[in-house]
CSV table of C-alpha atoms in Angstrom, one decimal:
chain,number,residue,atom,x,y,z
T,1,MET,CA,127.3,64.2,45.7
T,2,PHE,CA,125.4,64.6,42.5
T,3,ASP,CA,126.1,67.8,40.5
T,4,ALA,CA,123.5,68.7,37.9
T,5,ALA,CA,125.4,71.8,36.8
T,6,PRO,CA,126.3,70.3,33.3
T,7,ILE,CA,122.6,70.5,32.4
T,8,HIS,CA,122.8,74.2,32.6
T,9,HIS,CA,125.5,74.2,29.9
T,10,ALA,CA,123.2,72.0,27.8
T,11,LEU,CA,120.2,74.3,28.4
T,12,ALA,CA,122.3,77.3,27.3
T,13,ALA,CA,123.2,75.5,24.1
T,14,ALA,CA,119.5,74.6,23.6
T,15,ARG,CA,118.5,78.3,24.0
T,16,ALA,CA,121.1,79.2,21.4
T,17,ALA,CA,119.6,76.6,19.0
T,18,ALA,CA,116.2,78.2,19.5
T,19,ASP,CA,117.6,81.6,18.8
T,20,SER,CA,118.9,80.4,15.5
T,21,GLY,CA,115.6,78.7,14.6
T,22,GLU,CA,116.6,75.2,15.4
T,23,VAL,CA,114.7,72.9,17.7
T,24,PRO,CA,116.0,73.8,21.2
T,25,VAL,CA,118.2,70.8,22.1
T,26,GLY,CA,121.6,71.1,23.6
T,27,ALA,CA,124.2,68.6,24.6
T,28,VAL,CA,127.4,68.6,26.7
T,29,VAL,CA,130.1,65.9,27.0
T,30,MET,CA,131.9,65.8,30.3
T,31,ARG,CA,135.2,64.1,31.2
T,32,HIS,CA,136.5,63.9,34.7
T,33,GLY,CA,134.1,66.6,35.8
T,34,ARG,CA,135.0,69.0,33.0
T,35,VAL,CA,133.1,70.1,30.0
T,36,ILE,CA,135.0,69.0,26.9
T,37,ALA,CA,132.4,69.6,24.2
T,38,THR,CA,129.1,71.5,23.9
T,39,ALA,CA,126.8,71.5,20.9
T,40,ALA,CA,123.3,72.7,19.9
T,41,ASN,CA,120.9,71.2,17.4
T,42,ALA,CA,121.9,72.4,13.9
T,43,PRO,CA,120.2,70.3,11.1
T,44,ARG,CA,118.8,73.3,9.4
T,45,THR,CA,121.9,75.5,9.9
T,46,LEU,CA,124.2,72.9,8.6
T,47,ALA,CA,121.8,71.4,6.0
T,48,ASP,CA,122.6,68.0,7.7
T,49,PRO,CA,119.8,65.8,9.1
T,50,THR,CA,122.4,64.1,11.4
T,51,ALA,CA,123.4,67.4,13.0
T,52,HIS,CA,121.6,66.7,16.3
T,53,ALA,CA,123.2,68.2,19.4
T,54,GLU,CA,124.3,64.8,20.7
T,55,ILE,CA,126.0,63.8,17.5
T,56,LEU,CA,127.8,67.1,17.2
T,57,ALA,CA,129.0,67.0,20.9
T,58,ILE,CA,130.2,63.4,20.5
T,59,ARG,CA,132.1,64.3,17.3
T,60,ALA,CA,133.7,67.3,19.0
T,61,ALA,CA,134.7,65.3,22.1
T,62,ALA,CA,136.1,62.4,20.0
T,63,GLN,CA,138.1,64.9,17.9
T,64,LEU,CA,139.4,66.7,20.9
T,65,LEU,CA,140.5,63.4,22.6
T,66,GLY,CA,141.8,61.9,19.3
T,67,ARG,CA,139.8,58.7,19.7
T,68,ASP,CA,136.5,57.1,18.9
T,69,ARG,CA,135.8,55.6,22.3
T,70,LEU,CA,134.5,57.9,25.0
T,71,GLU,CA,134.2,55.4,27.8
T,72,ASP,CA,135.4,57.8,30.4
T,73,CYS,CA,132.8,60.5,29.3
T,74,ASP,CA,129.3,61.4,30.2
T,75,LEU,CA,126.7,63.0,27.9
T,76,TRP,CA,124.2,65.5,29.2
T,77,VAL,CA,121.4,66.4,26.8
T,78,THR,CA,118.1,68.4,27.2
T,79,LEU,CA,115.9,65.9,25.4
T,80,GLU,CA,115.6,62.1,25.3
T,81,PRO,CA,117.9,60.9,22.5
T,82,CYS,CA,116.4,59.6,19.2
T,83,ALA,CA,117.4,56.2,17.8
T,84,MET,CA,120.2,57.7,15.7
T,85,CYS,CA,121.7,59.5,18.7
T,86,ALA,CA,121.2,56.4,20.9
T,87,GLY,CA,123.2,54.4,18.4
T,88,ALA,CA,126.0,57.0,18.4
T,89,ILE,CA,126.0,56.9,22.2
T,90,ALA,CA,126.4,53.2,22.2
T,91,HIS,CA,129.2,53.2,19.5
T,92,ALA,CA,131.1,56.0,21.4
T,93,ARG,CA,130.8,53.9,24.6
T,94,ILE,CA,129.5,56.9,26.6
T,95,ALA,CA,129.6,55.9,30.3
T,96,ARG,CA,126.6,57.8,31.5
T,97,LEU,CA,123.7,59.5,29.8
T,98,TYR,CA,121.8,62.3,31.6
T,99,TYR,CA,118.8,63.8,29.9
T,100,GLY,CA,116.0,66.3,30.6
T,101,ALA,CA,112.7,66.0,28.9
T,102,SER,CA,111.2,62.7,27.8
T,103,ASP,CA,110.2,62.4,24.1
T,104,PRO,CA,107.3,60.1,23.7
T,105,LYS,CA,107.1,60.7,19.9
T,106,GLY,CA,110.8,60.6,18.9
T,107,GLY,CA,112.7,59.3,21.9
T,108,ALA,CA,114.5,55.9,21.8
T,109,VAL,CA,115.6,55.5,25.4
T,110,GLU,CA,112.5,55.1,27.4
T,111,HIS,CA,110.1,55.4,24.4
T,112,GLY,CA,109.9,53.9,20.9
T,113,PRO,CA,112.5,51.2,20.3
T,114,ARG,CA,114.1,51.5,23.8
T,115,PHE,CA,117.4,51.2,22.1
T,116,PHE,CA,119.6,50.3,25.0
T,117,THR,CA,117.4,47.3,26.1
T,118,GLN,CA,117.7,45.6,22.7
T,119,PRO,CA,119.8,42.4,22.7
T,120,THR,CA,121.7,43.7,19.6
T,121,CYS,CA,122.8,46.8,21.5
T,122,HIS,CA,126.5,46.3,22.3
T,123,HIS,CA,126.9,49.0,25.0
T,124,ARG,CA,124.4,50.4,27.5
T,125,PRO,CA,125.4,53.6,29.4
T,126,ASP,CA,124.1,54.2,32.9
T,127,ILE,CA,120.9,56.3,32.3
T,128,TYR,CA,119.6,59.2,34.4
T,129,PRO,CA,116.4,60.7,32.9
T,130,GLY,CA,114.6,63.8,34.1
T,131,ILE,CA,117.7,66.0,34.9
T,132,GLY,CA,116.5,69.6,34.2
T,133,GLU,CA,113.3,68.2,32.8
T,134,ALA,CA,111.0,71.1,33.6
T,135,GLU,CA,113.2,73.7,32.0
T,136,SER,CA,114.0,71.5,29.0
T,137,ALA,CA,110.3,70.8,28.4
T,138,ALA,CA,109.4,74.4,28.8
T,139,LEU,CA,112.0,75.4,26.1
T,140,LEU,CA,110.5,72.9,23.7
T,141,ARG,CA,106.9,73.9,24.5
T,142,ASP,CA,107.6,77.6,24.1
T,143,PHE,CA,109.5,77.0,20.8
T,144,PHE,CA,106.8,75.0,19.2
T,145,ALA,CA,104.0,77.3,20.5
T,146,SER,CA,105.8,80.3,18.9
T,147,ARG,CA,106.1,78.3,15.6
T,148,ARG,CA,102.3,77.7,15.7
T,149,GLY,CA,101.6,81.3,16.6
T,150,VAL,CA,100.0,80.3,19.9
């Protein structure tokens, strides 16, 4: 049976990102049904353009496990990963990628470069889009509407 509960952890991290002024994206790394790392977007907070939720969660999981390969792990994220994050997912050998909202402008899984379909991509996770899509998209819409004063 499919358990979408991890997306709720990612959504909580995304809300925390929004509360700190970051674009509301959250990510969770799961291993054997347990959360081993959770992260929120933090490029502004950390003054680091690579501090996307996916990257931070992958780094935390790798450090916890003491290895660079996360082939027995799944990544749950609230937004379709960008090209940088897709590259990190491939290098980490993440087994399965679950994500909420699609990102036609910056996404690299089903949009843009379609990273995992490229012949130069050395690892392709199983991909499950649209998990928690409505809530993920609403968080992003509300965040950007408030920034525009709408």
